[in-house]
Amino acid sequence: MNSHGHNEQQVVWAVVGTDIGPLLLAATREGLVNVVFHATVAVRDKALGRLADRLGTDPVEAPDSPLLTESIRQVDAYFAGERRDFELPLDWSLISGFNRQVLRELASGVPYGAVVGYGDLAKRVGQPGAAQAVGTAMGANPLPVVVPCHRVVESDGGIGGFGGGLETKRKLLALEGVLPEPLF
């Protein structure tokens, strides 16, 4: 508690090297709150600034923090092919409403190695015809990889869009056995 009797939000972060490039992982006491692709210094600094604005406190680099240790371990195991499911507490505070509903359904209902269409996911949350809104929710996902927006594809078999870039989406789907490994 601070001097005014309020609980202070704590946000810790670390950058983890992966097969798809550096990922920034950020956590609060509630759980993992943000995963950011391509975490170069510039991308990292911009993401940390957004987190500070949204959560009201400056994130602190703390790769050894107990709040991050398990997230880092599970992300490493996923990319090593040793983990299929993330079992982490998640802090959903960066997303709300329809987007949160869609992402929660995605996290619980689309397992490793499977894909779902944007329209099918819209139907699962009781909003048939909201495929485009599902696409918007995927683009707003603050927890990519852990909340697997890479598993959402077009109904005609197209790969669809992806905030981390299409090559990153292809690599994640190849890791999960959905697509063949890229040749180069």
mmCIF file of C-alpha atoms in Angstrom:
data_model
loop_
_atom_site.group_PDB
_atom_site.id
_atom_site.type_symbol
_atom_site.label_atom_id
_atom_site.label_comp_id
_atom_site.label_asym_id
_atom_site.label_seq_id
_atom_site.Cartn_x
_atom_site.Cartn_y
_atom_site.Cartn_z
ATOM 1 C CA MET A 1 0.000 0.000 0.000
ATOM 2 C CA ASN A 2 1.124 3.532 -0.670
ATOM 3 C CA SER A 3 0.930 6.431 1.787
ATOM 4 C CA HIS A 4 -2.678 7.071 0.766
ATOM 5 C CA GLY A 5 -3.803 3.533 1.597
ATOM 6 C CA HIS A 6 -4.137 2.410 -2.025
ATOM 7 C CA ASN A 7 -2.633 -0.708 -3.511
ATOM 8 C CA GLU A 8 0.002 0.301 -6.004
ATOM 9 C CA GLN A 9 -0.029 -1.484 -9.325
ATOM 10 C CA GLN A 10 3.214 -3.309 -10.007
ATOM 11 C CA VAL A 11 4.191 -4.053 -13.608
ATOM 12 C CA VAL A 12 7.318 -6.037 -14.384
ATOM 13 C CA TRP A 13 8.714 -6.960 -17.771
ATOM 14 C CA ALA A 14 11.377 -8.946 -19.570
ATOM 15 C CA VAL A 15 12.336 -9.649 -23.166
ATOM 16 C CA VAL A 16 12.590 -13.312 -24.143
ATOM 17 C CA GLY A 17 14.337 -14.569 -27.268
ATOM 18 C CA THR A 18 12.193 -16.948 -29.364
ATOM 19 C CA ASP A 19 12.116 -18.561 -32.795
ATOM 20 C CA ILE A 20 9.891 -15.679 -33.952
ATOM 21 C CA GLY A 21 12.144 -12.975 -32.531
ATOM 22 C CA PRO A 22 12.215 -11.205 -29.173
ATOM 23 C CA LEU A 23 8.966 -11.108 -27.205
ATOM 24 C CA LEU A 24 8.308 -8.613 -24.460
ATOM 25 C CA LEU A 25 6.395 -10.196 -21.575
ATOM 26 C CA ALA A 26 4.810 -7.954 -18.954
ATOM 27 C CA ALA A 27 2.978 -9.029 -15.810
ATOM 28 C CA THR A 28 1.072 -7.571 -12.897
ATOM 29 C CA ARG A 29 0.115 -9.207 -9.607
ATOM 30 C CA GLU A 30 -3.001 -10.474 -11.436
ATOM 31 C CA GLY A 31 -1.009 -12.283 -14.127
ATOM 32 C CA LEU A 32 0.523 -11.900 -17.556
ATOM 33 C CA VAL A 33 -0.853 -8.637 -18.965
ATOM 34 C CA ASN A 34 0.973 -8.098 -22.261
ATOM 35 C CA VAL A 35 3.006 -9.927 -24.902
ATOM 36 C CA VAL A 36 4.605 -7.807 -27.631
ATOM 37 C CA PHE A 37 6.133 -9.145 -30.854
ATOM 38 C CA HIS A 38 9.432 -7.984 -32.375
ATOM 39 C CA ALA A 39 10.572 -6.363 -29.110
ATOM 40 C CA THR A 40 13.480 -4.340 -30.420
ATOM 41 C CA VAL A 41 14.514 -1.407 -28.231
ATOM 42 C CA ALA A 42 12.210 1.006 -30.111
ATOM 43 C CA VAL A 43 9.205 -1.364 -30.062
ATOM 44 C CA ARG A 44 9.857 -2.240 -26.424
ATOM 45 C CA ASP A 45 10.074 1.392 -25.332
ATOM 46 C CA LYS A 46 6.846 2.286 -27.142
ATOM 47 C CA ALA A 47 5.040 -0.712 -25.610
ATOM 48 C CA LEU A 48 6.308 0.128 -22.118
ATOM 49 C CA GLY A 49 5.107 3.703 -22.549
ATOM 50 C CA ARG A 50 1.637 2.461 -23.526
ATOM 51 C CA LEU A 51 1.585 0.129 -20.520
ATOM 52 C CA ALA A 52 2.579 2.962 -18.181
ATOM 53 C CA ASP A 53 -0.225 5.136 -19.593
ATOM 54 C CA ARG A 54 -2.845 2.367 -19.386
ATOM 55 C CA LEU A 55 -1.875 0.921 -15.996
ATOM 56 C CA GLY A 56 -0.775 4.094 -14.239
ATOM 57 C CA THR A 57 2.717 2.996 -13.264
ATOM 58 C CA ASP A 58 6.097 2.655 -14.929
ATOM 59 C CA PRO A 59 6.918 -0.972 -15.771
ATOM 60 C CA VAL A 60 10.146 -2.244 -14.204
ATOM 61 C CA GLU A 61 12.538 -4.612 -15.977
ATOM 62 C CA ALA A 62 12.648 -7.692 -13.749
ATOM 63 C CA PRO A 63 13.312 -10.959 -15.621
ATOM 64 C CA ASP A 64 13.824 -12.791 -12.323
ATOM 65 C CA SER A 65 10.559 -11.543 -10.806
ATOM 66 C CA PRO A 66 8.301 -14.313 -9.478
ATOM 67 C CA LEU A 67 5.529 -12.596 -11.456
ATOM 68 C CA LEU A 68 7.358 -13.431 -14.711
ATOM 69 C CA THR A 69 9.315 -16.607 -13.958
ATOM 70 C CA GLU A 70 6.558 -19.055 -14.848
ATOM 71 C CA SER A 71 5.477 -17.100 -17.943
ATOM 72 C CA ILE A 72 9.062 -17.135 -19.251
ATOM 73 C CA ARG A 73 9.407 -20.848 -18.481
ATOM 74 C CA GLN A 74 6.178 -21.712 -20.312
ATOM 75 C CA VAL A 75 6.965 -19.517 -23.341
ATOM 76 C CA ASP A 76 10.406 -21.156 -23.612
ATOM 77 C CA ALA A 77 8.833 -24.628 -23.365
ATOM 78 C CA TYR A 78 6.223 -23.765 -26.017
ATOM 79 C CA PHE A 79 8.869 -22.708 -28.524
ATOM 80 C CA ALA A 80 10.952 -25.788 -27.676
ATOM 81 C CA GLY A 81 7.946 -27.959 -28.609
ATOM 82 C CA GLU A 82 7.586 -29.171 -25.018
ATOM 83 C CA ARG A 83 4.344 -27.355 -24.124
ATOM 84 C CA ARG A 84 1.024 -27.191 -25.933
ATOM 85 C CA ASP A 85 -1.079 -25.258 -23.444
ATOM 86 C CA PHE A 86 -0.322 -22.210 -21.358
ATOM 87 C CA GLU A 87 -1.418 -22.500 -17.760
ATOM 88 C CA LEU A 88 -0.860 -18.966 -16.565
ATOM 89 C CA PRO A 89 -2.913 -16.424 -14.682
ATOM 90 C CA LEU A 90 -3.868 -13.683 -17.126
ATOM 91 C CA ASP A 91 -4.584 -10.041 -16.381
ATOM 92 C CA TRP A 92 -7.341 -9.041 -18.828
ATOM 93 C CA SER A 93 -7.346 -5.368 -17.793
ATOM 94 C CA LEU A 94 -6.069 -4.093 -21.163
ATOM 95 C CA ILE A 95 -9.150 -5.341 -23.025
ATOM 96 C CA SER A 96 -12.876 -5.330 -22.384
ATOM 97 C CA GLY A 97 -16.320 -5.966 -23.818
ATOM 98 C CA PHE A 98 -16.750 -7.985 -27.012
ATOM 99 C CA ASN A 99 -12.993 -8.184 -27.599
ATOM 100 C CA ARG A 100 -12.423 -9.737 -24.159
ATOM 101 C CA GLN A 101 -15.308 -12.177 -24.694
ATOM 102 C CA VAL A 102 -13.879 -13.310 -28.039
ATOM 103 C CA LEU A 103 -10.322 -13.660 -26.703
ATOM 104 C CA ARG A 104 -11.469 -15.654 -23.663
ATOM 105 C CA GLU A 105 -13.354 -18.030 -25.965
ATOM 106 C CA LEU A 106 -10.294 -18.342 -28.180
ATOM 107 C CA ALA A 107 -8.029 -19.061 -25.189
ATOM 108 C CA SER A 108 -10.293 -21.764 -23.790
ATOM 109 C CA GLY A 109 -11.844 -23.208 -26.934
ATOM 110 C CA VAL A 110 -9.225 -23.472 -29.690
ATOM 111 C CA PRO A 111 -6.499 -25.949 -28.728
ATOM 112 C CA TYR A 112 -2.928 -26.294 -29.929
ATOM 113 C CA GLY A 113 -2.772 -27.580 -33.501
ATOM 114 C CA ALA A 114 -6.317 -26.440 -34.362
ATOM 115 C CA VAL A 115 -7.626 -23.398 -36.189
ATOM 116 C CA VAL A 116 -10.964 -21.606 -36.247
ATOM 117 C CA GLY A 117 -12.497 -19.217 -38.753
ATOM 118 C CA TYR A 118 -13.307 -15.637 -37.858
ATOM 119 C CA GLY A 119 -17.015 -16.312 -38.508
ATOM 120 C CA ASP A 120 -16.989 -19.534 -36.493
ATOM 121 C CA LEU A 121 -15.477 -17.721 -33.537
ATOM 122 C CA ALA A 122 -18.154 -15.021 -33.864
ATOM 123 C CA LYS A 123 -20.844 -17.731 -33.702
ATOM 124 C CA ARG A 124 -19.218 -19.257 -30.607
ATOM 125 C CA VAL A 125 -19.726 -16.008 -28.723
ATOM 126 C CA GLY A 126 -23.312 -15.642 -29.930
ATOM 127 C CA GLN A 127 -22.610 -12.986 -32.567
ATOM 128 C CA PRO A 128 -23.025 -14.648 -35.976
ATOM 129 C CA GLY A 129 -22.167 -12.152 -38.659
ATOM 130 C CA ALA A 130 -19.526 -10.450 -36.518
ATOM 131 C CA ALA A 131 -16.532 -12.002 -38.295
ATOM 132 C CA GLN A 132 -15.035 -8.589 -39.036
ATOM 133 C CA ALA A 133 -15.396 -7.595 -35.364
ATOM 134 C CA VAL A 134 -13.600 -10.819 -34.433
ATOM 135 C CA GLY A 135 -10.756 -9.729 -36.712
ATOM 136 C CA THR A 136 -10.631 -6.420 -34.855
ATOM 137 C CA ALA A 137 -10.522 -8.315 -31.539
ATOM 138 C CA MET A 138 -7.603 -10.391 -32.791
ATOM 139 C CA GLY A 139 -5.734 -7.208 -33.733
ATOM 140 C CA ALA A 140 -6.369 -5.815 -30.242
ATOM 141 C CA ASN A 141 -5.144 -8.967 -28.458
ATOM 142 C CA PRO A 142 -2.739 -7.822 -25.718
ATOM 143 C CA LEU A 143 -1.581 -11.428 -25.116
ATOM 144 C CA PRO A 144 -0.675 -12.953 -28.497
ATOM 145 C CA VAL A 145 0.854 -16.440 -28.532
ATOM 146 C CA VAL A 146 -0.544 -17.140 -25.041
ATOM 147 C CA VAL A 147 -4.047 -16.191 -26.231
ATOM 148 C CA PRO A 148 -3.555 -17.811 -29.649
ATOM 149 C CA CYS A 149 -4.900 -15.324 -32.193
ATOM 150 C CA HIS A 150 -2.574 -16.977 -34.719
ATOM 151 C CA ARG A 151 -5.093 -19.881 -34.745
ATOM 152 C CA VAL A 152 -7.817 -17.718 -36.328
ATOM 153 C CA VAL A 153 -7.933 -18.027 -40.119
ATOM 154 C CA GLU A 154 -10.197 -17.169 -43.033
ATOM 155 C CA SER A 155 -13.065 -19.522 -43.862
ATOM 156 C CA ASP A 156 -11.810 -19.941 -47.445
ATOM 157 C CA GLY A 157 -8.532 -21.378 -46.192
ATOM 158 C CA GLY A 158 -6.594 -18.110 -46.297
ATOM 159 C CA ILE A 159 -4.243 -17.394 -43.437
ATOM 160 C CA GLY A 160 -5.852 -14.031 -42.594
ATOM 161 C CA GLY A 161 -4.093 -11.072 -41.068
ATOM 162 C CA PHE A 162 -1.835 -10.923 -38.055
ATOM 163 C CA GLY A 163 -0.479 -8.107 -35.918
ATOM 164 C CA GLY A 164 2.901 -9.821 -35.635
ATOM 165 C CA GLY A 165 3.172 -10.157 -39.416
ATOM 166 C CA LEU A 166 2.166 -13.021 -41.686
ATOM 167 C CA GLU A 167 5.588 -14.699 -41.502
ATOM 168 C CA THR A 168 5.273 -14.847 -37.713
ATOM 169 C CA LYS A 169 1.768 -16.330 -38.032
ATOM 170 C CA ARG A 170 3.068 -18.955 -40.482
ATOM 171 C CA LYS A 171 5.903 -19.888 -38.114
ATOM 172 C CA LEU A 172 3.519 -20.271 -35.151
ATOM 173 C CA LEU A 173 1.125 -22.412 -37.198
ATOM 174 C CA ALA A 174 4.069 -24.507 -38.430
ATOM 175 C CA LEU A 175 5.284 -24.960 -34.848
ATOM 176 C CA GLU A 176 1.840 -26.333 -33.999
ATOM 177 C CA GLY A 177 1.783 -28.612 -37.053
ATOM 178 C CA VAL A 178 -1.015 -26.762 -38.861
ATOM 179 C CA LEU A 179 1.217 -25.642 -41.733
ATOM 180 C CA PRO A 180 4.405 -27.163 -43.138
ATOM 181 C CA GLU A 181 7.647 -25.539 -41.981
ATOM 182 C CA PRO A 182 8.639 -22.658 -44.279
ATOM 183 C CA LEU A 183 11.353 -23.679 -46.748
ATOM 184 C CA PHE A 184 13.336 -20.493 -46.139
#
